[in-house]
XYZ file of C-alpha atoms in Angstrom:
489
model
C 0.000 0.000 0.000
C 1.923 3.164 -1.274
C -0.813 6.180 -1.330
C -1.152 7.615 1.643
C -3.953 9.534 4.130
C -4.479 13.029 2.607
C -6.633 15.639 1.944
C -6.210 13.923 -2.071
C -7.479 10.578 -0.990
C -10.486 11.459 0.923
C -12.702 11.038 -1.512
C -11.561 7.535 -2.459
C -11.992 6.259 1.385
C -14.639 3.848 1.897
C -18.465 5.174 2.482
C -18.743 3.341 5.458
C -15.836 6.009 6.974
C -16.893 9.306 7.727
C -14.887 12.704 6.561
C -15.061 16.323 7.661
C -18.163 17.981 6.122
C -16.176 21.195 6.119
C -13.941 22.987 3.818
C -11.054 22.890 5.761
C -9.638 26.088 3.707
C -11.970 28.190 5.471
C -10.761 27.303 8.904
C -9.103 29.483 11.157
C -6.959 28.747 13.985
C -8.449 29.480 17.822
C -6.668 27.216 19.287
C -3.317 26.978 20.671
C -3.093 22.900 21.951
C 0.107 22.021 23.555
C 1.461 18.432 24.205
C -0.063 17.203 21.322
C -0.305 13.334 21.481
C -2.753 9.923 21.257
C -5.259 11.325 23.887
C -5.427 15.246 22.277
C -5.927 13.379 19.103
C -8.672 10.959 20.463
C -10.937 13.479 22.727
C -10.440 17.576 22.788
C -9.499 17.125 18.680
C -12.594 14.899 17.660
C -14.991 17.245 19.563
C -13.269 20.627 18.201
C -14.144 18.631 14.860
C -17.486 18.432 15.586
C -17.843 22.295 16.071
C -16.148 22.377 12.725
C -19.116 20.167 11.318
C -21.379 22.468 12.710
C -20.351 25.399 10.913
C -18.215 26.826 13.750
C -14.758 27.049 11.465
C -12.880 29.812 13.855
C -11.665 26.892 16.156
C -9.082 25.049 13.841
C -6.487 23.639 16.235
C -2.426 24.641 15.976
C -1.255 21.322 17.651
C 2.344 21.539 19.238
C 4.685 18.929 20.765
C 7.114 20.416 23.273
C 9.369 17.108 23.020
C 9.330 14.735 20.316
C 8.538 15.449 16.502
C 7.042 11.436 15.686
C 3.450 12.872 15.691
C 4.316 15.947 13.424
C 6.489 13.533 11.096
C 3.353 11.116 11.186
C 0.292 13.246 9.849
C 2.006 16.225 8.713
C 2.316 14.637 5.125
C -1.330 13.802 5.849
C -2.143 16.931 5.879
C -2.711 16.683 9.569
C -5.311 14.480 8.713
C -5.614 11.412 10.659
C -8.304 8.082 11.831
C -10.209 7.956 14.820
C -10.760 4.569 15.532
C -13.999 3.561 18.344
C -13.457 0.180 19.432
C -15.795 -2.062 21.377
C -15.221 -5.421 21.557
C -15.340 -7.276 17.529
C -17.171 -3.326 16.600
C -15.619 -0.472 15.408
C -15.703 2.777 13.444
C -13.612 5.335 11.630
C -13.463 8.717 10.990
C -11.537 10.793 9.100
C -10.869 14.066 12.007
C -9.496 17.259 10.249
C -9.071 19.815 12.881
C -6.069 20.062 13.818
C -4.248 23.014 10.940
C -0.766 22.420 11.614
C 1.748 20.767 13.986
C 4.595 22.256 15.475
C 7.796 20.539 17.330
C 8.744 23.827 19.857
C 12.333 22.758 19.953
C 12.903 23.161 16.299
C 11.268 26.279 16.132
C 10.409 27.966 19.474
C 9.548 31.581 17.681
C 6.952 29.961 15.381
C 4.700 28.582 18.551
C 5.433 32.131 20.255
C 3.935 33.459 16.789
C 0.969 30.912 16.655
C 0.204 31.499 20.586
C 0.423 35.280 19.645
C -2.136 35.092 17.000
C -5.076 37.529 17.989
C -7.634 34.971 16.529
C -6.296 32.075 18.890
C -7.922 32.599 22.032
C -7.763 29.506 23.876
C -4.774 27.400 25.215
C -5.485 23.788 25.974
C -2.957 21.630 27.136
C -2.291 17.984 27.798
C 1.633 17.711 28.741
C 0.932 14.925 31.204
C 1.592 15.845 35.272
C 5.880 15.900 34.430
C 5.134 18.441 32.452
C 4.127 21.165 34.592
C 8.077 20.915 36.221
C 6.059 20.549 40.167
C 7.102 19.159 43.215
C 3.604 17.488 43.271
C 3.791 16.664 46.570
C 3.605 20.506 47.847
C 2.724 21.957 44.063
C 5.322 24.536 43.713
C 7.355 25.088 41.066
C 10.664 23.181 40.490
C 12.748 26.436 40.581
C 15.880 24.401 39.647
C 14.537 22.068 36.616
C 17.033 22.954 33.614
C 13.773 23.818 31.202
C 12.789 26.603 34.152
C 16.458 27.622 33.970
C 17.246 27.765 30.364
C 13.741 29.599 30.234
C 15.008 32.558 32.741
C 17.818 32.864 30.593
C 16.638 32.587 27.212
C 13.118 34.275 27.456
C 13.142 34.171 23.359
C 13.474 30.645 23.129
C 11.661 28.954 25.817
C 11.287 25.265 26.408
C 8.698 24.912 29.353
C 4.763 25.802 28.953
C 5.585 28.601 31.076
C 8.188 30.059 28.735
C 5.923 29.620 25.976
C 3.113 30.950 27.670
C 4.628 34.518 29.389
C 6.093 34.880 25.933
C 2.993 35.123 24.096
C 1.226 37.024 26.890
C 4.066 39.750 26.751
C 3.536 39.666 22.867
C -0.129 40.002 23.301
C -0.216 42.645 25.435
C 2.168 44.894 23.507
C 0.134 44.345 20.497
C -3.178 44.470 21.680
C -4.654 41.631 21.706
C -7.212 39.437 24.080
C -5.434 37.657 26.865
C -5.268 33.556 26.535
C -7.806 31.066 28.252
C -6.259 28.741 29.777
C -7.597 25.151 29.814
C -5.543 22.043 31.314
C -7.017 19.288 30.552
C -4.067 16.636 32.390
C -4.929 14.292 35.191
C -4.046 17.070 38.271
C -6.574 17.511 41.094
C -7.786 21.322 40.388
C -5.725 21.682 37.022
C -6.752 24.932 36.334
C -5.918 26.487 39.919
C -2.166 24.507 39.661
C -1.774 25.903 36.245
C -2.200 29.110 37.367
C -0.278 28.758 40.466
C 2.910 27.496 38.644
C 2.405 29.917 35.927
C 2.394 33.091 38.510
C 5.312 31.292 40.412
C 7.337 31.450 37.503
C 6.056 34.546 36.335
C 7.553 36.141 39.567
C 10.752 34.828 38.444
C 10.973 35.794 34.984
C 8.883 39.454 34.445
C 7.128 40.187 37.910
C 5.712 43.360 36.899
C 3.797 41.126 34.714
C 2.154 38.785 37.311
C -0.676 41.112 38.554
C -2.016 41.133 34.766
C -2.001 37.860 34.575
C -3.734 36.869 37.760
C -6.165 39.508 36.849
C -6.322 38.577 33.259
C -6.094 35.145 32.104
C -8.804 32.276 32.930
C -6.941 29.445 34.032
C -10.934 26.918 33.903
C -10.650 23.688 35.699
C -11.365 20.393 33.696
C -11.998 16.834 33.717
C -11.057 14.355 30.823
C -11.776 10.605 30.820
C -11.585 8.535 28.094
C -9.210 5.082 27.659
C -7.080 5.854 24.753
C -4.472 2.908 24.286
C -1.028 3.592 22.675
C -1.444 2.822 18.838
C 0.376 -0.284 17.388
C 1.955 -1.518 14.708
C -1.037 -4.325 14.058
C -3.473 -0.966 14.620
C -1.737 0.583 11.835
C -2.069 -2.216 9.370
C -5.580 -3.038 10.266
C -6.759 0.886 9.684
C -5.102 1.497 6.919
C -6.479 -1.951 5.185
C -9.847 -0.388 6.139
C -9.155 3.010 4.487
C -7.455 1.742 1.261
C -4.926 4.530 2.219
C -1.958 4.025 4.461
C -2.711 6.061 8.200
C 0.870 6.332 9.465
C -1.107 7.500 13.065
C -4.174 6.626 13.776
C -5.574 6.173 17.217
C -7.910 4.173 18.743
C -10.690 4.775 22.135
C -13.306 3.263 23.435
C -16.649 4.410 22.637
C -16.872 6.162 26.043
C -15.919 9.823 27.293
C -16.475 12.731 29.855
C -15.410 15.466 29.304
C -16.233 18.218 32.551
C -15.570 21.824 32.105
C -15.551 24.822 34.579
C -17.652 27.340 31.855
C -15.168 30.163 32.440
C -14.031 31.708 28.964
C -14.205 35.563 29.092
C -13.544 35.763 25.390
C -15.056 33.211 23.995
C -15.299 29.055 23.453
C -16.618 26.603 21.241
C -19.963 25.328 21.746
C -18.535 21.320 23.234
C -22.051 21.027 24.950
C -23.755 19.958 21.597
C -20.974 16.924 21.629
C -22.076 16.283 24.895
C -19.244 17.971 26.830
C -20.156 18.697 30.308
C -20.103 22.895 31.502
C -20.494 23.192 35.302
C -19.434 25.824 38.119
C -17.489 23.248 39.743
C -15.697 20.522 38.533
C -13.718 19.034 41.555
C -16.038 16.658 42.427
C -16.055 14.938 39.367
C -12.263 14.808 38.729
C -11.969 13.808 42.211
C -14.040 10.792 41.720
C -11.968 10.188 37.895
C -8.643 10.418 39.438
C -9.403 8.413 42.237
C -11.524 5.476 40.908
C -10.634 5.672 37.738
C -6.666 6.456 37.574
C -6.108 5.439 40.724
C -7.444 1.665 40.222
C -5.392 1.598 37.005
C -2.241 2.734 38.264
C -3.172 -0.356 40.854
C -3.519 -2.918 37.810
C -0.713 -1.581 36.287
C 1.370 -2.318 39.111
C 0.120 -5.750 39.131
C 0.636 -6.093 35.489
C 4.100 -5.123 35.609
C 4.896 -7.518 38.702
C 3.027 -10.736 37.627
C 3.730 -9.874 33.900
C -0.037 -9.389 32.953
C 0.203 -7.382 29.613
C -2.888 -5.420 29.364
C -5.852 -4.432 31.635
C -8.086 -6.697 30.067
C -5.717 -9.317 30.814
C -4.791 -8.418 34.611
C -8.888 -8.049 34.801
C -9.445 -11.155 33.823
C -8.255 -12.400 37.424
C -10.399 -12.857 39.610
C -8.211 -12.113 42.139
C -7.621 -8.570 40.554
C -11.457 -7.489 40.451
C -11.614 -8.385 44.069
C -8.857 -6.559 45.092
C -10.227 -3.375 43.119
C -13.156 -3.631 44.010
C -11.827 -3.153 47.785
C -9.934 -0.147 46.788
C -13.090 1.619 45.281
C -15.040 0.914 48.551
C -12.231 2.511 50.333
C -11.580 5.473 47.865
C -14.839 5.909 47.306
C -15.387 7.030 50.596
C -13.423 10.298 49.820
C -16.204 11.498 47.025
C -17.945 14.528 46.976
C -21.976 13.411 47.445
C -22.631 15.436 44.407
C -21.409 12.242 42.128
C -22.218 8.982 42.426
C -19.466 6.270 42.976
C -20.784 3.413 42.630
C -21.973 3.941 39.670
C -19.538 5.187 38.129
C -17.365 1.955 39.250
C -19.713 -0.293 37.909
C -19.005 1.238 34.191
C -15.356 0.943 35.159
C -15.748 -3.123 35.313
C -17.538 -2.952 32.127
C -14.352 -0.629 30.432
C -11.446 -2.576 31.999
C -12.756 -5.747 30.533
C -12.964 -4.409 27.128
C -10.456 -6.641 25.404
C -10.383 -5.079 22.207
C -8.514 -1.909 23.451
C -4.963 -3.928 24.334
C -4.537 -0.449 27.258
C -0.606 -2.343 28.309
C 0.139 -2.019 31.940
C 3.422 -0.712 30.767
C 1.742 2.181 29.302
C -0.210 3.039 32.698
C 2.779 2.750 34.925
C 4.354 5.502 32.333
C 5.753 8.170 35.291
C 4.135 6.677 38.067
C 6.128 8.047 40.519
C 4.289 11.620 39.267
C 1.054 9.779 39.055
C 0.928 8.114 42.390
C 0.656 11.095 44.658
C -2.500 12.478 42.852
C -4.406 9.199 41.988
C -3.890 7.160 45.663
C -1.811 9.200 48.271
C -4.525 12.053 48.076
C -7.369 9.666 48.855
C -4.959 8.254 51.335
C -4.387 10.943 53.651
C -7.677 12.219 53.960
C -8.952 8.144 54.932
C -5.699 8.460 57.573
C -6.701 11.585 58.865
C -10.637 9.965 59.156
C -8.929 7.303 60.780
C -11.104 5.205 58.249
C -10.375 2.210 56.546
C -6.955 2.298 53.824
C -5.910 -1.082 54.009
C -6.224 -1.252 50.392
C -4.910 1.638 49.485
C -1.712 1.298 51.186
C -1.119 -2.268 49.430
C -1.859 -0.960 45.916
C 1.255 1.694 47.220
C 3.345 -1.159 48.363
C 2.491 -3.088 44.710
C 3.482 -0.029 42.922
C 7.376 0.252 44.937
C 7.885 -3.617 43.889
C 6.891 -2.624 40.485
C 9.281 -0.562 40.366
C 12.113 -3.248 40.464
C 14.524 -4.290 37.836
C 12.712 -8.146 37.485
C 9.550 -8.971 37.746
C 8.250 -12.168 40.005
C 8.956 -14.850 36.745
C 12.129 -13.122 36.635
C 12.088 -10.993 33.448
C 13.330 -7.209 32.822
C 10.761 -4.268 34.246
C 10.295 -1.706 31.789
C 10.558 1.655 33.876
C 9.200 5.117 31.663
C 10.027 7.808 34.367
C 12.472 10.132 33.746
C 11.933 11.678 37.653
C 12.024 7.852 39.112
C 15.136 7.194 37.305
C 16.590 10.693 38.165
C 16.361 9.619 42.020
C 18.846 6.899 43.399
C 16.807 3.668 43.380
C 17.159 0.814 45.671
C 18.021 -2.253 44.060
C 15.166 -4.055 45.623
C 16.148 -7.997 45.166
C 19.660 -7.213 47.029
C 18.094 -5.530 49.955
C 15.651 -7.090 53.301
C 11.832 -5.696 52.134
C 12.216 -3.064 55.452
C 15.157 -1.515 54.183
C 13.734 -1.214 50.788
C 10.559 0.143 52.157
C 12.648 2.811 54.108
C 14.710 3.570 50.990
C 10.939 4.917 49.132
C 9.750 6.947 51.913
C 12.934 8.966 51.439
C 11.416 9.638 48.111
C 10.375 13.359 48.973
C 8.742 14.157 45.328
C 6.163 11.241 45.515
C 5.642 10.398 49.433
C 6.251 14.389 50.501
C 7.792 14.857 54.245
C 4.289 13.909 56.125
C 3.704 9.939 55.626
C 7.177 9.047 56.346
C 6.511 9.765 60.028
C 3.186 8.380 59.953
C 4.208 4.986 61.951
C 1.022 2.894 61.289
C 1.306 3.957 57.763
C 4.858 2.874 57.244
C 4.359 -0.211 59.681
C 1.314 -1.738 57.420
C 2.940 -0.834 53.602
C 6.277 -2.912 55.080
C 3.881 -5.812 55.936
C 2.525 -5.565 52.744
C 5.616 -4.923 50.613
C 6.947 -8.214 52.392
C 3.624 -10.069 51.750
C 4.229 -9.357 47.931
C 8.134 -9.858 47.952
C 7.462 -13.407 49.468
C 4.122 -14.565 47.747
C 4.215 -12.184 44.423
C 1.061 -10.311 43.191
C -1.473 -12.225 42.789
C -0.943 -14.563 45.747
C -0.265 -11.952 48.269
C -3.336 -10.495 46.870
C -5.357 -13.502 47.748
C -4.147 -13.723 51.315
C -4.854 -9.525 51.796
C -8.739 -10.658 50.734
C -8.921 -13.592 53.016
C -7.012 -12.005 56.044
C-alpha cells in the first residue's frame, strides 16, 4: 500500500468512513493545543471537529509537541489528517478528524509557537503535557525552581522550552500588540488543574517578568477540567488493520473506546466553542467529578498496572481477567470511594469501570499506565490516602496498591524478566536495588522519596508499619498470591 492519508485521498476512502463535512480552507486557527499526542488526538481534537461540522470554522487547532517530533512527522504529510478509531469489543468505526491546521515541534522552532500562541484569533490554550510536564514538586505543588527547562527559560526568554516560557512569551507579545489575553484550559490528570496551572504559571512569572504577574492573575482564565476517556497507545497491528480499512496508508491513527467525559468549569471571558452539543459537560465546579476520575478511575489503574508489571499481565483486560484482581479493586473503590464529593455517584460510576477494563479489544498495556508513576501516584492514591488516615477510616487497600506499585518498580519482575521503567523523575532519584536488599530496608529507601511520598507519611508509623507488611507479603508470595491472602485475612 503506497498512497497515503491526505486531503487527495479522501474522496476515495470507503463510504462506510466518515470525513469532515467542512472545507477545511476556510478554517481558522483558535486554538493553541500544547502536548499534542494519542489522547489530544482521540478526545479535545474529535470534539473541536465536531464544532467544525457544525459550521463553527474559527476553532481550527495549531497542535504543538514540546518534546518529540514522531506525531508531526506522522500526519504532517497527511495533511494533519488522521483516523479515529472507536473500538468495542469485535465493533468499530472510523473517521476521518481534520481539525487540527498544523503541527509544530517547539524545539525546532520555538519563535513559530510564540507566533501561533500570539495570533489575535487564537484565544484559547489547551494543554495535555501529562503531570511531568508542569516541572512541580507534586507533593507541595510549587514550582521546580531548579529544573534545567525553568532555567534555560530565565535565561533565554526568546526561546523557551517549558509551557511557562511559551506561555509569558505570548502574553508579553499580546499585550504589547493588543490583543485578548489567553484562556487557559488544562485538561491533564491534576486535582484542580486549572488552579495549579495558574499557580505554577504566577510562580514562575515572579521569576521571569514580575511586573507582569498582577495582569495575569487579573487577566487570564486558568478553567478547571476533567477528561476521561481510555485511549491505548497505537500499534503496529493498529496501523495495518486501519489502513487496510481506508485503502490509504494512516501512518497514526488512534484508537478509544466508545466512552468519554469530558467536565468543564464554563469560564471563557472571550469566547469558546460550543462542546455542549458533543455532549461535553459545563459546570461551576468541577472538583467533584475529577476527584471521583482520578481516584476510581486512575487510581485503580495505576493499581492494575502495578500488578501487570509484577506478575507480567500485559494489558488491563488481561490483569482483569483475574479474579483475584477485580476483588482486590473492588476493595480499593469501597475505600476510595469514601473520599467522594456526594454530588457524584461512585458506585456507579465503578460499575461502568468493570464494564471498560474488561474491554479486550482496546490492548490499554500495563506498561503504558505505569508511564511516570512516581508523578502519578501522589494524585491518583496518596490524596485519597491521607484524607482516609486523617478519618482514621479504613486504607488497608490503598496502602497495598502503594506497596504493589514500589515492587513494580524493580529491575525483574516475580517470573524473573526485565521491568520496563518510563520515568524520567524515578530514574533521576537513586533507586534501591530491591532484590539485594531485606523488604524493610527497601521500604525505608521509598519513603525517602520526597517528590512522591512528601515529608508527612514518612513519620506516619502505622502507615509505614502496614505498607512494610505488605511490601513483604508481595516480595514473598508475588502479586497475585499476596493479593489472595490480603482478601482472606
Amino acid at each position: 500500500m503506497t498512497d497515503r492519508l491526505s486531503a487527495a485521498t479522501l474522496p476515495r476512502l470507503p463510504q462506510s468512513v466518515a470525513t469532515p463535512t467542512y472545507d477545511r480552507q476556510t478554517v481558522t486557527p483558535g486554538i493553541v493545543h500544547l502536548g499534542v499526542g494519542a489522547f489530544h488526538r482521540a478526545h479535545q481534537a474529535v470534539f473541536i471537529d465536531d464544532c467544525l461540522n457544525r459550521g463553527e470554522t474559527q476553532w481550527g487547532i495549531i497542535a504543538a509537541s514540546l518534546r518529540s517530533p514522531d506525531t508531526r512527522d506522522a500526519i504532517e504529510p497527511q495533511n494533519n489528517l488522521y483516523t479515529f478509531c472507536l473500538r468495542d469489543g469485535q465493533s468499530e468505526h472510523l473517521r476521518i478528524i481534520g481539525s487540527i491546521m498544523e503541527t509544530i515541534v517547539a524545539p525546532e522552532d520555538p519563535e513559530r509557537l510564540v507566533e501561533r500562541l500570539s495570533d489575535p484569533r487564537v484565544l484559547i490554550v489547551t494543554l495535555t503535557v501529562t503531570e511531568k510536564g508542569y516541572l512541580t514538586n507534586l507533593a507541595s505543588r510549587s514550582l521546580l525552581r531548579d529544573h534545567p527547562d525553568i532555567l534555560h527559560d530565565l535565561e533565554n526568554p526568546d526561546r523557551p522550552r517549558s509551557i511557562f516560557g511559551f506561555i509569558l512569551a505570548a502574553t508579553q507579545r499580546r499585550r504589547k500588540e493588543g490583543s485578548l489575553p489567553l484562556t487557559l484550559l488544562s485538561c491533564d490528570n491534576l486535582p484542580a488543574n486549572g488552579h495549579v496551572l495558574q499557580k505554577l504559571l504566577l510562580e514562575f512569572v515572579a521569576l521571569a517578568d514580575p511586573e507582569l504577574a498582577p495582569f495575569i492573575e487579573a487577566n487570564i482564565a486558568c478553567p478547571c477540567s476533567m477528561v476521561d476517556r481510555i485511549v491505548p497507545a497505537t500499534t503496529d497491528a493498529d496501523r495495518d488493520a486501519i489502513s487496510t480499512a481506508l485503502g490509504v496508508r494512516d501512518a497514526w491513527p488512534v484508537v478509544a473506546e466508545p466512552y468519554f467525559r469530558f467536565v468543564i468549569e464554563d469560564r471563557f471571558p472571550h469566547g469558546r466553542p460550543a462542546l455542549e452539543r458533543s455532549g461535553v459537560e459545563f459546570v461551576s465546579d468541577v472538583e467533584p467529578y475529577e476527584h471521583m476520575k482520578l481516584r476510581m478511575l486512575n487510581g485503580s489503574h495505576s493499581a492494575i498496572a502495578a500488578i501487570g508489571q509484577i506478575a507480567g499481565l500485559k494489558t488491563v483486560a488481561d490483569a482483569w481477567g483475574e479474579k483475584t484482581v477485580r476483588d482486590f479493586i473492588d476493595a480499593y473503590w469501597r475505600e476510595v470511594g469514601r473520599t467522594l464529593d456526594l454530588a457524584v455517584d461512585g458506585a456507579e460510576f465503578a460499575a461502568g469501570l468493570r464494564e471498560r477494563f474488561a474491554n479486550p479489544s482496546l490492548q490499554h498495556k500495563t506498561m503504558q499506565i505505569a508511564s511516570d508513576a512516581s508523578q502519578k501516584v501522589p494524585l491518583r492514591i496518596l490524596s485519597p490516602l491521607r484524607e482516609l488516615l486523617a478519618e482514621k477510616a479504613e486504607c488497608r487497600t490503598v496502602i497495598f496498591a502503594i506497596a504493589l506499585w514500589i515492587r513494580s518498580c524493580a529491575d525483574k519482575d516475580e517470573r524473573g524478566q526485565p521491568i520496563t521503567i518510563l520515568d524520567p523523575a524515578f530514574k533521576e532519584w537513586d533507586a534501591p536495588d530491591q532484590l539485594a536488599m531485606t523488604p524493610d530496608a527497601v521500604v525505608d529507601r521509598f519513603l525517602i522519596f520526597e517528590r512522591t511520598f512528601g515529608s508527612d507519611l514518612p513519620r506516619n508509623e502505622a502507615f509505614a508499619s502496614t505498607l512494610k507488611a505488605s511490601y513483604r507479603d508481595i516480595r514473598e508470595h508475588g502479586a497475585i498470591g499476596a493479593i489472595g491472602k490480603f482478601l482472606t485475612s
